[in-house]
XYZ file of C-alpha atoms in Angstrom:
343
model
C -9.994 -15.956 -24.364
C -12.021 -15.418 -20.796
C -15.643 -14.892 -20.605
C -14.918 -11.314 -18.706
C -18.133 -8.814 -18.288
C -19.495 -9.639 -22.286
C -23.064 -9.014 -22.150
C -23.282 -7.356 -18.557
C -22.510 -3.458 -17.582
C -19.243 -1.282 -18.160
C -18.437 1.421 -15.622
C -16.337 4.036 -16.981
C -14.908 7.028 -14.873
C -14.323 10.909 -16.169
C -12.863 13.581 -14.969
C -15.157 16.255 -13.823
C -13.186 19.028 -13.729
C -12.635 18.745 -17.674
C -15.415 18.154 -18.263
C -16.330 14.919 -18.422
C -19.425 13.409 -17.024
C -18.665 11.214 -13.748
C -19.372 7.995 -13.640
C -20.743 6.395 -17.147
C -22.613 3.344 -17.893
C -22.939 1.632 -20.300
C -23.963 -1.832 -21.828
C -21.243 -4.911 -23.158
C -22.464 -6.401 -26.494
C -22.425 -10.255 -26.303
C -20.886 -11.079 -29.588
C -18.980 -7.690 -31.038
C -17.840 -6.229 -26.967
C -19.468 -2.955 -28.450
C -20.190 -0.084 -25.970
C -23.576 1.561 -25.576
C -23.780 4.049 -22.500
C -27.000 3.815 -20.269
C -26.826 6.657 -17.807
C -24.383 9.587 -16.301
C -24.208 10.611 -12.802
C -22.154 13.024 -11.853
C -22.246 12.187 -8.293
C -18.512 13.091 -6.816
C -15.936 16.126 -8.467
C -13.297 14.102 -10.778
C -14.600 9.694 -10.054
C -11.155 8.953 -11.800
C -10.830 5.424 -10.815
C -13.604 2.639 -10.593
C -13.398 -1.009 -8.284
C -16.526 -3.097 -8.075
C -17.558 -5.053 -4.947
C -16.267 -9.184 -4.852
C -20.412 -9.863 -6.182
C -20.671 -6.913 -8.591
C -23.307 -5.018 -6.398
C -21.938 -2.328 -5.315
C -18.779 0.828 -6.985
C -16.597 2.595 -5.648
C -14.746 5.509 -6.752
C -12.139 7.729 -5.797
C -12.877 11.299 -5.720
C -8.652 12.750 -7.284
C -9.239 15.895 -5.365
C -6.815 17.970 -2.852
C -9.057 17.064 -0.122
C -9.342 13.468 -1.159
C -12.797 11.124 -0.664
C -14.151 7.186 -1.843
C -17.354 7.021 -2.345
C -20.179 4.336 -2.504
C -23.060 3.042 -5.405
C -25.344 0.485 -5.873
C -25.532 -0.668 -9.417
C -28.290 -3.276 -9.599
C -30.025 -1.107 -12.394
C -29.285 0.989 -15.528
C -27.605 3.782 -13.061
C -25.560 3.854 -9.788
C -27.326 5.098 -6.382
C -25.455 5.902 -3.996
C -25.103 3.898 -0.879
C -24.272 6.808 1.238
C -22.004 10.127 2.017
C -17.845 9.959 0.158
C -15.707 9.186 2.988
C -12.889 11.676 3.456
C -9.417 9.333 2.338
C -6.885 11.598 5.259
C -4.767 12.149 1.769
C -4.614 14.092 -1.030
C -5.314 13.280 -5.047
C -5.996 9.659 -4.518
C -5.497 7.848 -8.350
C -6.440 3.827 -7.662
C -8.029 2.172 -5.186
C -9.051 -1.918 -4.510
C -11.717 -3.164 -2.846
C -9.697 -6.887 -0.053
C -11.999 -7.965 2.927
C -14.029 -5.665 3.856
C -12.102 -2.638 3.202
C -11.869 -0.376 0.521
C -8.290 0.734 0.494
C -6.862 4.056 -1.858
C -3.538 4.945 -3.381
C -3.132 8.382 -3.198
C -0.744 10.053 -5.526
C -0.113 13.414 -3.380
C 0.210 12.743 -0.094
C 1.600 9.344 -0.998
C -0.046 7.293 1.015
C -2.320 4.003 1.390
C -5.884 4.697 3.290
C -7.499 2.047 4.306
C -11.684 2.121 4.529
C -13.879 -0.182 6.345
C -16.912 -1.789 5.007
C -20.393 -2.642 6.436
C -21.849 -5.465 5.480
C -23.809 -4.014 2.761
C -20.808 -3.192 0.986
C -21.692 0.403 1.943
C -18.598 3.107 3.359
C -18.829 2.810 7.204
C -17.267 5.738 7.965
C -14.047 6.866 9.054
C -10.592 5.373 7.632
C -9.688 2.664 9.964
C -6.357 3.482 8.796
C -3.627 5.643 6.531
C -0.068 3.969 5.916
C 2.092 7.168 4.951
C 4.594 6.043 2.249
C 8.870 7.672 2.820
C 11.038 8.348 0.450
C 12.514 10.333 -2.467
C 13.898 9.536 -6.699
C 16.454 11.216 -8.433
C 13.878 12.519 -11.017
C 13.181 15.843 -9.807
C 10.159 17.188 -9.684
C 8.514 14.183 -10.177
C 10.068 12.492 -6.908
C 10.308 14.879 -4.786
C 8.179 12.866 -2.472
C 6.273 9.172 -2.231
C 3.769 8.860 -4.721
C 1.528 5.929 -4.533
C 0.074 5.060 -7.345
C -1.644 1.726 -7.671
C -2.728 -0.387 -4.512
C -4.419 -3.651 -4.923
C -4.422 -7.448 -3.448
C -2.407 -10.596 -4.763
C -3.735 -13.438 -5.936
C -3.515 -15.261 -2.969
C -5.812 -12.520 -1.065
C -2.616 -12.619 1.742
C -0.790 -9.285 0.730
C -1.666 -6.150 -0.206
C 0.633 -4.064 -3.229
C 1.147 -0.807 -3.265
C 3.581 1.004 -6.517
C 5.126 4.228 -5.886
C 6.242 6.224 -8.327
C 7.814 8.482 -6.252
C 9.989 6.422 -4.465
C 10.723 3.996 -7.104
C 9.619 1.151 -5.340
C 6.782 -1.469 -4.572
C 6.211 -2.092 -0.587
C 4.136 -5.481 0.806
C 1.825 -5.653 3.085
C -0.401 -6.903 5.207
C -4.494 -6.235 6.211
C -5.132 -6.518 9.494
C -7.001 -5.254 12.223
C -8.501 -1.772 9.131
C -4.272 -1.135 9.293
C -1.646 -1.376 6.979
C 2.024 -2.899 7.553
C 5.097 -2.770 5.683
C 5.900 -6.344 5.548
C 8.801 -5.357 2.779
C 9.580 -3.028 0.663
C 11.337 -3.533 -3.577
C 13.566 -1.267 -4.841
C 13.438 -1.368 -8.519
C 15.634 0.921 -10.547
C 16.204 4.275 -9.720
C 14.301 7.270 -12.084
C 12.018 4.527 -13.485
C 9.005 5.758 -11.426
C 6.799 2.771 -11.507
C 2.935 3.158 -11.918
C 0.810 -0.293 -12.376
C 2.037 -3.736 -11.864
C -0.402 -5.890 -13.342
C 0.169 -10.023 -12.269
C -0.013 -12.953 -14.283
C -2.481 -15.145 -13.803
C -0.208 -18.285 -12.563
C 0.046 -15.806 -9.186
C 3.602 -16.860 -9.003
C 4.834 -13.551 -12.190
C 3.906 -9.835 -11.970
C 4.607 -6.714 -14.975
C 5.533 -3.914 -13.248
C 4.626 -0.437 -15.474
C 7.338 2.005 -14.984
C 5.814 5.935 -16.685
C 9.143 8.000 -15.499
C 10.995 5.696 -18.319
C 8.486 3.966 -20.769
C 9.909 0.526 -19.759
C 8.022 -2.951 -18.522
C 9.691 -4.710 -15.617
C 9.277 -8.633 -15.911
C 9.406 -9.512 -11.900
C 8.935 -13.098 -9.772
C 5.908 -13.118 -6.777
C 6.663 -15.364 -4.329
C 2.835 -15.572 -2.394
C 4.708 -18.153 0.279
C 7.377 -15.330 0.731
C 5.454 -12.304 0.075
C 8.184 -11.858 -2.294
C 8.448 -10.047 -5.399
C 11.891 -10.149 -7.596
C 12.833 -8.089 -10.681
C 13.710 -10.514 -13.433
C 14.714 -8.282 -16.798
C 13.486 -4.967 -18.355
C 11.735 -4.218 -21.376
C 10.987 -0.594 -23.347
C 7.264 -0.118 -24.240
C 7.983 1.297 -27.442
C 10.086 0.187 -30.575
C 12.226 3.458 -30.783
C 13.130 5.900 -28.533
C 10.277 8.536 -27.702
C 10.774 11.950 -29.029
C 9.887 13.154 -26.095
C 8.430 12.194 -22.753
C 6.175 8.512 -22.997
C 4.426 8.707 -19.522
C 3.139 4.989 -20.153
C 0.059 4.279 -18.081
C -1.999 0.950 -18.040
C -1.084 -2.729 -17.587
C -2.597 -5.489 -18.072
C -1.950 -9.729 -18.596
C -4.589 -11.105 -20.443
C -7.038 -14.200 -19.293
C -4.720 -17.575 -20.506
C -1.755 -15.935 -19.569
C 0.579 -15.725 -23.279
C -0.032 -11.705 -23.247
C 0.769 -8.542 -21.753
C -0.376 -5.105 -22.947
C 0.693 -1.655 -21.661
C -1.727 1.632 -22.596
C 2.053 4.742 -23.466
C -0.055 8.540 -23.477
C 2.694 10.063 -25.230
C 2.488 7.298 -28.329
C -0.789 7.022 -28.509
C 0.009 4.034 -28.476
C -1.050 -0.139 -27.053
C 2.196 -2.098 -26.971
C 2.193 -5.777 -27.456
C 4.057 -8.801 -25.596
C 4.319 -12.207 -25.983
C 5.154 -14.027 -22.420
C 7.592 -16.983 -22.842
C 8.739 -18.489 -19.428
C 10.348 -15.317 -16.955
C 10.670 -12.777 -19.928
C 8.624 -10.926 -22.161
C 9.170 -9.883 -25.908
C 7.369 -7.456 -27.175
C 5.085 -7.732 -30.710
C 4.556 -5.051 -31.920
C 2.908 -1.992 -31.262
C -1.340 -0.030 -32.512
C -2.198 3.224 -32.369
C -4.672 3.168 -29.049
C -7.851 5.059 -31.281
C -8.054 8.488 -29.561
C -5.450 10.389 -27.608
C -3.424 10.003 -24.278
C -4.497 6.329 -23.561
C -4.724 6.917 -19.336
C -6.177 3.211 -18.474
C -6.780 -0.160 -20.617
C -8.644 -3.104 -19.495
C -9.539 -6.696 -20.380
C -13.244 -7.702 -21.328
C -14.022 -11.064 -22.653
C -11.865 -10.682 -24.643
C -11.063 -7.418 -26.118
C -8.735 -4.329 -24.622
C -10.787 -1.143 -24.077
C -8.747 1.903 -23.292
C -10.107 4.726 -21.983
C -8.713 8.253 -23.742
C -8.831 11.046 -21.362
C -7.735 13.701 -24.321
C -9.939 12.537 -26.765
C -12.798 12.242 -24.524
C -13.948 8.256 -25.941
C -13.202 5.260 -24.863
C -11.836 2.336 -27.782
C -12.393 -1.801 -28.173
C -10.069 -3.782 -29.973
C -10.532 -6.990 -30.509
C -7.819 -9.590 -29.927
C -5.503 -11.855 -31.960
C -5.611 -15.427 -30.814
C -2.468 -16.109 -32.344
C -0.265 -12.887 -31.761
C -2.410 -11.193 -29.058
C -1.933 -8.500 -31.379
C -5.103 -5.454 -31.095
C -7.951 -4.709 -33.810
C -10.089 -1.597 -33.543
C -13.677 -2.145 -33.517
C -15.785 0.987 -32.594
C -15.614 3.517 -29.476
C -17.579 6.097 -27.509
C -17.948 9.419 -26.727
C -17.491 9.672 -22.778
C -15.068 13.671 -22.441
C -12.605 12.948 -20.760
C -12.911 9.284 -19.597
C -10.293 8.149 -17.403
C -10.880 4.483 -16.456
C -13.149 1.624 -16.953
C -14.292 -1.566 -15.536
C -16.476 -4.085 -16.393
C -19.050 -6.329 -13.775
């Protein structure tokens, strides 16, 4: 697999309201993938999701609070340094963000919206949002789907489209970004009550995988960047058997070579491995995540990393190159860990 972030830095978000240290910076061992904590920064409340600039010199974080904000930090040393004050996003509970075309975009779960914040040439936040796209709709699963709940936002691999995943409306919105504002090009309806949480693109740019939170399934889709269209093809359970209660799937990532897809499921504390077989997926197996409540999943340099919120740690796994199955290698303590990204 690709070299990813090995030998560089990892940045870990956490929920400060639950005792988390804020933003943790760690080194990544070049051969073992092991993490070692360098510093912690409590700059904004609940920095639950992080993203790096394309050059890797600025780190952006949401502040997942009722007021909702985004902040920027310079990361040239061992400890991030603020690059200006946080900027309110005019949205409630931002859970995810992405950097694209001179803007930071946040998915605001509580208010069911996506906010666009412009950037200056040096990567700092330019001020107030330039646009807020407010989702509308609901779903049959009450109270989780009483209204829209934007859970993820990201550009597609071609860079032509912005994709937002909404758990509350059982849909994925495909948007254009023009003059700092998002316009909906198409809204793709998924199975009612599925509760889509996150989407991951295949490296070839023609396929995508949508992980559902309200029903523990993974949808394989065909992606057409020319048309800006997403076509659901098949849906597969992320667990070998039926869970005893709500399963709460959380993260989904694809391997750099496109052969595997991995998901995390919080209610079962497991990672699931899928083999990519054309447009279909096959469940290879599940392994214990090494902690409790795996909120986020990331791949770097042939290793999988899991932010385990309730056990307060980040675990890492080597990946079998033949089967894709993860093998536990180690962990570091990060209370209320919520995500991990790599430079």
